[in-house]
Amino acid sequence: MISKSISTGRFALISWLAVVSFLIFSMVVIGGVTRLTHSGLSMVEWKPLMGAIPPLHEQAWQEVFQKYQQSPEYQVINQGMTLQKFKSIFFWEYFHRLLGRLIGLVFIVPYFFFLWKGTLPKGLAQKLIPAFFIGGLEGVMGWLMVKSGLVDLPRVSPYRLAAHLLIAFFLFAYLFWILLDLIVEGELENLVSEAHICKLKSISRWILALIVLAVIYGALTAGLKAGYGYNTFPKMDGEWFPSGFFALQPHWRNFFENGVSVQFIHRTIGILLLVTVTSFWVYARRWVLSPRQFFGVNFLLLMVLVQVFLGITTLLLIVPVSLAVLHQAIAFILFAVAIFMVRTFSE
């Protein structure tokens, strides 16, 4: 934990990391919009620096469009697409990449400014160094994901999509934990015995792990477009256990590459998460909790209820863009609340 003796400029540091964390959340949401509007393969080149400048005149647009016309997506799916339609899908991918660059600037520039001003303590500065590498890795993985859809089949690798999303979640978790350290800074007091706090912390960690697993399978579901089939609940087209679960050989592939089994696993994790969080809520409320712990326990249950409802509704309505994006956004918020819970029970 960060010492009170180095808390000069603490509010500025909190504000900075809060803005970066919010921008990461925004990037994940925009990434969802980009995927669901089929915009992710509209930019067929990766230019980390010059790519920040969009086409500024008609000739530039024509050049970019001609490059897209050489891609499998245009040739297989979007033959005859107009330039105007292309501009609409280009916008979301461009905005998503631009937001990634903005996050880099908003993190890097204040980092060195605070370091120069002496506001950023040495220990905290060192803690933040891994974020540079995680952020860079996220950018590289984003391009590798896009690149996987530019050869042969116009579909990105579900594995790379899941990795791209997970790195974003991990980057957020890393910075958010440091942010919580800065915010609470010894303010929390446990009102429950140490034995019960350890149990609550252990359960909250398992819940966090379940959420991460749900996110992984949510990404695989999205990458395989598995949400567009078996649009019934609670059964999958009349079956409690889908007959196509082990359709692929060898069997291990079904857990990652079979849309039927991946959707079933994602559903199952969601229900398991609902049961676990509800049980946790009942158990935790038996004890006198601090205000932050009380808020976290209640908000966690609320977010799980909302998320399960959104997941089922999105499935039944065959993945409308607005609901699917909201489902991804709530998953991120649920992840943040779970981190908050682990942190509050770590005092």
GROMACS .gro file of C-alpha atoms in nm:
model
  347
    1MET     CA    1   0.000   0.000   0.000
    2ILE     CA    2   0.111   0.356  -0.073
    3SER     CA    3   0.235   0.545   0.230
    4LYS     CA    4   0.059   0.860   0.352
    5SER     CA    5   0.397   1.034   0.369
    6ILE     CA    6   0.407   1.050  -0.012
    7SER     CA    7   0.046   1.156  -0.068
    8THR     CA    8   0.124   1.502  -0.212
    9GLY     CA    9  -0.066   1.538  -0.535
   10ARG     CA   10  -0.264   1.226  -0.451
   11PHE     CA   11  -0.586   1.365  -0.596
   12ALA     CA   12  -0.412   1.437  -0.927
   13LEU     CA   13  -0.276   1.082  -0.940
   14ILE     CA   14  -0.618   0.937  -0.857
   15SER     CA   15  -0.784   1.149  -1.126
   16TRP     CA   16  -0.520   1.048  -1.381
   17LEU     CA   17  -0.553   0.673  -1.320
   18ALA     CA   18  -0.932   0.701  -1.303
   19VAL     CA   19  -0.938   0.866  -1.647
   20VAL     CA   20  -0.707   0.599  -1.792
   21SER     CA   21  -0.923   0.324  -1.640
   22PHE     CA   22  -1.238   0.479  -1.784
   23LEU     CA   23  -1.076   0.510  -2.126
   24ILE     CA   24  -0.987   0.140  -2.119
   25PHE     CA   25  -1.350   0.063  -2.038
   26SER     CA   26  -1.457   0.287  -2.327
   27MET     CA   27  -1.217   0.113  -2.564
   28VAL     CA   28  -1.362  -0.227  -2.472
   29VAL     CA   29  -1.714  -0.099  -2.537
   30ILE     CA   30  -1.615   0.058  -2.871
   31GLY     CA   31  -1.437  -0.266  -2.956
   32GLY     CA   32  -1.768  -0.444  -2.905
   33VAL     CA   33  -1.944  -0.199  -3.137
   34THR     CA   34  -1.668  -0.245  -3.395
   35ARG     CA   35  -1.706  -0.623  -3.387
   36LEU     CA   36  -2.087  -0.625  -3.394
   37THR     CA   37  -2.109  -0.378  -3.683
   38HIS     CA   38  -1.861  -0.593  -3.879
   39SER     CA   39  -1.616  -0.303  -3.895
   40GLY     CA   40  -1.304  -0.469  -3.758
   41LEU     CA   41  -1.153  -0.571  -4.092
   42SER     CA   42  -1.210  -0.239  -4.268
   43MET     CA   43  -0.852  -0.118  -4.202
   44VAL     CA   44  -0.615  -0.363  -4.368
   45GLU     CA   45  -0.292  -0.192  -4.261
   46TRP     CA   46  -0.132  -0.127  -3.924
   47LYS     CA   47   0.050   0.204  -3.898
   48PRO     CA   48   0.106   0.279  -3.528
   49LEU     CA   49   0.206   0.643  -3.593
   50MET     CA   50   0.076   0.754  -3.934
   51GLY     CA   51  -0.242   0.553  -3.888
   52ALA     CA   52  -0.369   0.822  -3.653
   53ILE     CA   53  -0.437   1.042  -3.956
   54PRO     CA   54  -0.761   0.941  -4.134
   55PRO     CA   55  -0.824   0.987  -4.508
   56LEU     CA   56  -0.871   1.363  -4.554
   57HIS     CA   57  -0.983   1.388  -4.917
   58GLU     CA   58  -1.161   1.186  -5.183
   59GLN     CA   59  -0.845   1.045  -5.341
   60ALA     CA   60  -0.720   0.923  -5.003
   61TRP     CA   61  -1.057   0.754  -4.940
   62GLN     CA   62  -1.042   0.584  -5.278
   63GLU     CA   63  -0.693   0.450  -5.204
   64VAL     CA   64  -0.801   0.309  -4.867
   65PHE     CA   65  -1.115   0.161  -5.021
   66GLN     CA   66  -0.916  -0.004  -5.301
   67LYS     CA   67  -0.693  -0.174  -5.043
   68TYR     CA   68  -1.003  -0.299  -4.860
   69GLN     CA   69  -1.140  -0.435  -5.189
   70GLN     CA   70  -0.840  -0.670  -5.204
   71SER     CA   71  -0.934  -0.823  -4.868
   72PRO     CA   72  -1.125  -1.153  -4.827
   73GLU     CA   73  -1.408  -0.975  -4.645
   74TYR     CA   74  -1.489  -0.755  -4.944
   75GLN     CA   75  -1.446  -1.032  -5.198
   76VAL     CA   76  -1.649  -1.292  -5.006
   77ILE     CA   77  -1.908  -1.086  -4.817
   78ASN     CA   78  -1.917  -0.721  -4.924
   79GLN     CA   79  -1.890  -0.736  -5.303
   80GLY     CA   80  -2.043  -0.420  -5.448
   81MET     CA   81  -2.017  -0.219  -5.125
   82THR     CA   82  -2.028   0.156  -5.190
   83LEU     CA   83  -1.764   0.398  -5.069
   84GLN     CA   84  -2.024   0.562  -4.844
   85LYS     CA   85  -2.101   0.232  -4.673
   86PHE     CA   86  -1.729   0.162  -4.640
   87LYS     CA   87  -1.682   0.494  -4.462
   88SER     CA   88  -1.936   0.390  -4.198
   89ILE     CA   89  -1.754   0.068  -4.108
   90PHE     CA   90  -1.413   0.236  -4.138
   91PHE     CA   91  -1.524   0.490  -3.876
   92TRP     CA   92  -1.568   0.238  -3.596
   93GLU     CA   93  -1.236   0.059  -3.653
   94TYR     CA   94  -1.056   0.392  -3.688
   95PHE     CA   95  -1.221   0.525  -3.371
   96HIS     CA   96  -1.127   0.207  -3.182
   97ARG     CA   97  -0.761   0.236  -3.285
   98LEU     CA   98  -0.757   0.611  -3.219
   99LEU     CA   99  -0.888   0.551  -2.868
  100GLY     CA  100  -0.604   0.304  -2.811
  101ARG     CA  101  -0.352   0.572  -2.911
  102LEU     CA  102  -0.528   0.823  -2.686
  103ILE     CA  103  -0.499   0.587  -2.390
  104GLY     CA  104  -0.126   0.561  -2.455
  105LEU     CA  105  -0.088   0.940  -2.458
  106VAL     CA  106  -0.308   0.994  -2.152
  107PHE     CA  107  -0.099   0.739  -1.963
  108ILE     CA  108   0.252   0.825  -2.085
  109VAL     CA  109   0.248   1.208  -2.086
  110PRO     CA  110   0.117   1.255  -1.727
  111TYR     CA  111   0.345   0.973  -1.608
  112PHE     CA  112   0.658   1.162  -1.707
  113PHE     CA  113   0.507   1.496  -1.606
  114PHE     CA  114   0.432   1.373  -1.254
  115LEU     CA  115   0.774   1.210  -1.240
  116TRP     CA  116   0.939   1.539  -1.339
  117LYS     CA  117   0.731   1.736  -1.085
  118GLY     CA  118   0.815   1.489  -0.808
  119THR     CA  119   0.447   1.410  -0.756
  120LEU     CA  120   0.485   1.048  -0.858
  121PRO     CA  121   0.658   0.851  -0.580
  122LYS     CA  122   0.939   0.621  -0.689
  123GLY     CA  123   0.762   0.308  -0.566
  124LEU     CA  124   0.444   0.393  -0.754
  125ALA     CA  125   0.641   0.487  -1.066
  126GLN     CA  126   0.801   0.142  -1.064
  127LYS     CA  127   0.466  -0.028  -1.009
  128LEU     CA  128   0.328   0.144  -1.319
  129ILE     CA  129   0.612   0.039  -1.552
  130PRO     CA  130   0.450  -0.299  -1.645
  131ALA     CA  131   0.147  -0.105  -1.774
  132PHE     CA  132   0.363   0.029  -2.059
  133PHE     CA  133   0.439  -0.323  -2.177
  134ILE     CA  134   0.084  -0.454  -2.126
  135GLY     CA  135  -0.051  -0.161  -2.328
  136GLY     CA  136   0.198  -0.226  -2.607
  137LEU     CA  137   0.112  -0.595  -2.605
  138GLU     CA  138  -0.257  -0.504  -2.639
  139GLY     CA  139  -0.186  -0.301  -2.952
  140VAL     CA  140   0.019  -0.580  -3.109
  141MET     CA  141  -0.245  -0.841  -3.025
  142GLY     CA  142  -0.514  -0.619  -3.175
  143TRP     CA  143  -0.330  -0.613  -3.506
  144LEU     CA  144  -0.257  -0.988  -3.496
  145MET     CA  145  -0.628  -1.043  -3.441
  146VAL     CA  146  -0.721  -0.827  -3.741
  147LYS     CA  147  -0.448  -0.987  -3.952
  148SER     CA  148  -0.597  -1.331  -3.889
  149GLY     CA  149  -0.909  -1.218  -4.076
  150LEU     CA  150  -0.721  -1.081  -4.377
  151VAL     CA  151  -0.618  -1.419  -4.515
  152ASP     CA  152  -0.850  -1.676  -4.673
  153LEU     CA  153  -1.161  -1.660  -4.450
  154PRO     CA  154  -1.289  -1.312  -4.353
  155ARG     CA  155  -1.316  -1.399  -3.984
  156VAL     CA  156  -1.077  -1.319  -3.703
  157SER     CA  157  -0.935  -1.597  -3.490
  158PRO     CA  158  -1.156  -1.654  -3.181
  159TYR     CA  159  -0.839  -1.730  -2.985
  160ARG     CA  160  -0.683  -1.396  -3.077
  161LEU     CA  161  -1.011  -1.215  -3.012
  162ALA     CA  162  -1.023  -1.367  -2.662
  163ALA     CA  163  -0.656  -1.280  -2.602
  164HIS     CA  164  -0.712  -0.921  -2.720
  165LEU     CA  165  -1.005  -0.879  -2.481
  166LEU     CA  166  -0.828  -1.048  -2.189
  167ILE     CA  167  -0.520  -0.826  -2.219
  168ALA     CA  168  -0.747  -0.519  -2.204
  169PHE     CA  169  -0.916  -0.659  -1.893
  170PHE     CA  170  -0.580  -0.740  -1.735
  171LEU     CA  171  -0.444  -0.392  -1.807
  172PHE     CA  172  -0.753  -0.241  -1.646
  173ALA     CA  173  -0.726  -0.474  -1.344
  174TYR     CA  174  -0.361  -0.384  -1.292
  175LEU     CA  175  -0.424  -0.008  -1.300
  176PHE     CA  176  -0.754  -0.028  -1.112
  177TRP     CA  177  -0.592  -0.213  -0.821
  178ILE     CA  178  -0.327   0.059  -0.793
  179LEU     CA  179  -0.602   0.321  -0.816
  180LEU     CA  180  -0.792   0.156  -0.529
  181ASP     CA  181  -0.472   0.155  -0.325
  182LEU     CA  182  -0.447   0.531  -0.376
  183ILE     CA  183  -0.812   0.593  -0.295
  184VAL     CA  184  -0.849   0.391   0.025
  185GLU     CA  185  -0.495   0.430   0.162
  186GLY     CA  186  -0.558   0.270   0.500
  187GLU     CA  187  -0.908   0.409   0.542
  188LEU     CA  188  -1.088   0.076   0.554
  189GLU     CA  189  -1.144  -0.101   0.882
  190ASN     CA  190  -1.265  -0.458   0.897
  191LEU     CA  191  -1.551  -0.501   1.138
  192VAL     CA  192  -1.558  -0.878   1.097
  193SER     CA  193  -1.326  -1.133   1.256
  194GLU     CA  194  -1.010  -1.221   1.065
  195ALA     CA  195  -1.130  -1.576   0.999
  196HIS     CA  196  -1.452  -1.457   0.836
  197ILE     CA  197  -1.271  -1.187   0.639
  198CYS     CA  198  -1.033  -1.450   0.500
  199LYS     CA  199  -1.331  -1.661   0.395
  200LEU     CA  200  -1.505  -1.363   0.232
  201LYS     CA  201  -1.184  -1.272   0.051
  202SER     CA  202  -1.139  -1.628  -0.069
  203ILE     CA  203  -1.496  -1.644  -0.204
  204SER     CA  204  -1.459  -1.306  -0.375
  205ARG     CA  205  -1.144  -1.433  -0.547
  206TRP     CA  206  -1.329  -1.738  -0.676
  207ILE     CA  207  -1.605  -1.511  -0.803
  208LEU     CA  208  -1.346  -1.299  -0.983
  209ALA     CA  209  -1.200  -1.614  -1.140
  210LEU     CA  210  -1.547  -1.721  -1.255
  211ILE     CA  211  -1.605  -1.380  -1.411
  212VAL     CA  212  -1.275  -1.406  -1.600
  213LEU     CA  213  -1.377  -1.751  -1.723
  214ALA     CA  214  -1.715  -1.613  -1.833
  215VAL     CA  215  -1.537  -1.334  -2.021
  216ILE     CA  216  -1.311  -1.585  -2.198
  217TYR     CA  217  -1.608  -1.791  -2.310
  218GLY     CA  218  -1.801  -1.478  -2.398
  219ALA     CA  219  -1.517  -1.381  -2.630
  220LEU     CA  220  -1.508  -1.729  -2.783
  221THR     CA  221  -1.886  -1.719  -2.825
  222ALA     CA  222  -1.850  -1.386  -3.007
  223GLY     CA  223  -1.557  -1.505  -3.219
  224LEU     CA  224  -1.743  -1.819  -3.328
  225LYS     CA  225  -2.069  -1.623  -3.373
  226ALA     CA  226  -2.223  -1.888  -3.150
  227GLY     CA  227  -2.488  -1.649  -3.018
  228TYR     CA  228  -2.670  -1.658  -3.352
  229GLY     CA  229  -2.775  -2.020  -3.298
  230TYR     CA  230  -2.972  -2.204  -3.029
  231ASN     CA  231  -3.169  -1.889  -2.946
  232THR     CA  232  -3.382  -2.052  -2.677
  233PHE     CA  233  -3.359  -2.060  -2.299
  234PRO     CA  234  -3.320  -2.245  -2.065
  235LYS     CA  235  -3.295  -2.539  -2.306
  236MET     CA  236  -3.091  -2.533  -2.625
  237ASP     CA  237  -3.348  -2.612  -2.894
  238GLY     CA  238  -3.530  -2.850  -2.659
  239GLU     CA  239  -3.218  -3.013  -2.511
  240TRP     CA  240  -3.069  -2.957  -2.167
  241PHE     CA  241  -2.736  -3.085  -2.299
  242PRO     CA  242  -2.685  -3.016  -2.671
  243SER     CA  243  -2.633  -3.327  -2.883
  244GLY     CA  244  -2.369  -3.149  -3.089
  245PHE     CA  245  -2.142  -3.084  -2.789
  246PHE     CA  246  -1.877  -3.337  -2.899
  247ALA     CA  247  -1.912  -3.290  -3.276
  248LEU     CA  248  -1.543  -3.210  -3.333
  249GLN     CA  249  -1.242  -3.439  -3.317
  250PRO     CA  250  -1.029  -3.453  -3.112
  251HIS     CA  251  -1.272  -3.385  -2.827
  252TRP     CA  252  -1.069  -3.105  -2.666
  253ARG     CA  253  -1.144  -2.879  -2.965
  254ASN     CA  254  -1.511  -2.873  -2.868
  255PHE     CA  255  -1.428  -2.671  -2.558
  256PHE     CA  256  -1.283  -2.389  -2.769
  257GLU     CA  257  -1.384  -2.423  -3.135
  258ASN     CA  258  -1.736  -2.571  -3.138
  259GLY     CA  259  -1.998  -2.295  -3.126
  260VAL     CA  260  -2.257  -2.527  -2.972
  261SER     CA  261  -2.040  -2.638  -2.680
  262VAL     CA  262  -1.886  -2.294  -2.628
  263GLN     CA  263  -2.231  -2.136  -2.599
  264PHE     CA  264  -2.340  -2.411  -2.358
  265ILE     CA  265  -2.033  -2.355  -2.140
  266HIS     CA  266  -2.087  -1.977  -2.144
  267ARG     CA  267  -2.449  -2.026  -2.035
  268THR     CA  268  -2.347  -2.268  -1.760
  269ILE     CA  269  -2.080  -2.034  -1.621
  270GLY     CA  270  -2.336  -1.751  -1.617
  271ILE     CA  271  -2.585  -1.954  -1.412
  272LEU     CA  272  -2.308  -2.080  -1.182
  273LEU     CA  273  -2.196  -1.721  -1.131
  274LEU     CA  274  -2.550  -1.614  -1.044
  275VAL     CA  275  -2.585  -1.893  -0.786
  276THR     CA  276  -2.240  -1.826  -0.638
  277VAL     CA  277  -2.286  -1.449  -0.607
  278THR     CA  278  -2.634  -1.488  -0.458
  279SER     CA  279  -2.499  -1.734  -0.200
  280PHE     CA  280  -2.208  -1.498  -0.129
  281TRP     CA  281  -2.453  -1.209  -0.079
  282VAL     CA  282  -2.660  -1.413   0.170
  283TYR     CA  283  -2.349  -1.524   0.360
  284ALA     CA  284  -2.180  -1.181   0.366
  285ARG     CA  285  -2.487  -1.004   0.501
  286ARG     CA  286  -2.470  -1.216   0.816
  287TRP     CA  287  -2.179  -1.001   0.929
  288VAL     CA  288  -2.128  -0.634   1.009
  289LEU     CA  289  -1.943  -0.501   0.706
  290SER     CA  290  -1.771  -0.169   0.644
  291PRO     CA  291  -1.967   0.075   0.422
  292ARG     CA  292  -1.746  -0.006   0.121
  293GLN     CA  293  -1.778  -0.379   0.173
  294PHE     CA  294  -2.156  -0.350   0.214
  295PHE     CA  295  -2.182  -0.146  -0.105
  296GLY     CA  296  -1.961  -0.388  -0.296
  297VAL     CA  297  -2.157  -0.698  -0.194
  298ASN     CA  298  -2.491  -0.542  -0.292
  299PHE     CA  299  -2.364  -0.391  -0.617
  300LEU     CA  300  -2.202  -0.720  -0.717
  301LEU     CA  301  -2.535  -0.902  -0.687
  302LEU     CA  302  -2.715  -0.627  -0.878
  303MET     CA  303  -2.466  -0.640  -1.165
  304VAL     CA  304  -2.485  -1.020  -1.188
  305LEU     CA  305  -2.865  -1.007  -1.205
  306VAL     CA  306  -2.850  -0.741  -1.477
  307GLN     CA  307  -2.582  -0.932  -1.668
  308VAL     CA  308  -2.767  -1.264  -1.665
  309PHE     CA  309  -3.087  -1.089  -1.778
  310LEU     CA  310  -2.899  -0.914  -2.059
  311GLY     CA  311  -2.727  -1.235  -2.165
  312ILE     CA  312  -3.055  -1.426  -2.191
  313THR     CA  313  -3.233  -1.138  -2.367
  314THR     CA  314  -2.947  -1.091  -2.614
  315LEU     CA  315  -2.962  -1.462  -2.696
  316LEU     CA  316  -3.341  -1.475  -2.737
  317LEU     CA  317  -3.345  -1.166  -2.961
  318ILE     CA  318  -3.057  -1.307  -3.172
  319VAL     CA  319  -2.783  -1.064  -3.076
  320PRO     CA  320  -2.913  -0.710  -3.140
  321VAL     CA  321  -2.615  -0.473  -3.146
  322SER     CA  322  -2.735  -0.246  -2.864
  323LEU     CA  323  -2.801  -0.529  -2.618
  324ALA     CA  324  -2.485  -0.718  -2.711
  325VAL     CA  325  -2.272  -0.407  -2.654
  326LEU     CA  326  -2.446  -0.344  -2.321
  327HIS     CA  327  -2.384  -0.707  -2.225
  328GLN     CA  328  -2.012  -0.658  -2.288
  329ALA     CA  329  -2.008  -0.328  -2.098
  330ILE     CA  330  -2.180  -0.480  -1.793
  331ALA     CA  331  -1.932  -0.770  -1.801
  332PHE     CA  332  -1.654  -0.515  -1.766
  333ILE     CA  333  -1.832  -0.336  -1.479
  334LEU     CA  334  -1.895  -0.669  -1.308
  335PHE     CA  335  -1.525  -0.748  -1.341
  336ALA     CA  336  -1.437  -0.410  -1.184
  337VAL     CA  337  -1.679  -0.466  -0.894
  338ALA     CA  338  -1.527  -0.810  -0.828
  339ILE     CA  339  -1.179  -0.654  -0.814
  340PHE     CA  340  -1.317  -0.393  -0.575
  341MET     CA  341  -1.459  -0.673  -0.358
  342VAL     CA  342  -1.128  -0.858  -0.342
  343ARG     CA  343  -0.956  -0.531  -0.254
  344THR     CA  344  -1.201  -0.437   0.023
  345PHE     CA  345  -1.158  -0.776   0.189
  346SER     CA  346  -0.778  -0.749   0.167
  347GLU     CA  347  -0.746  -0.487   0.439
   0.00000   0.00000   0.00000
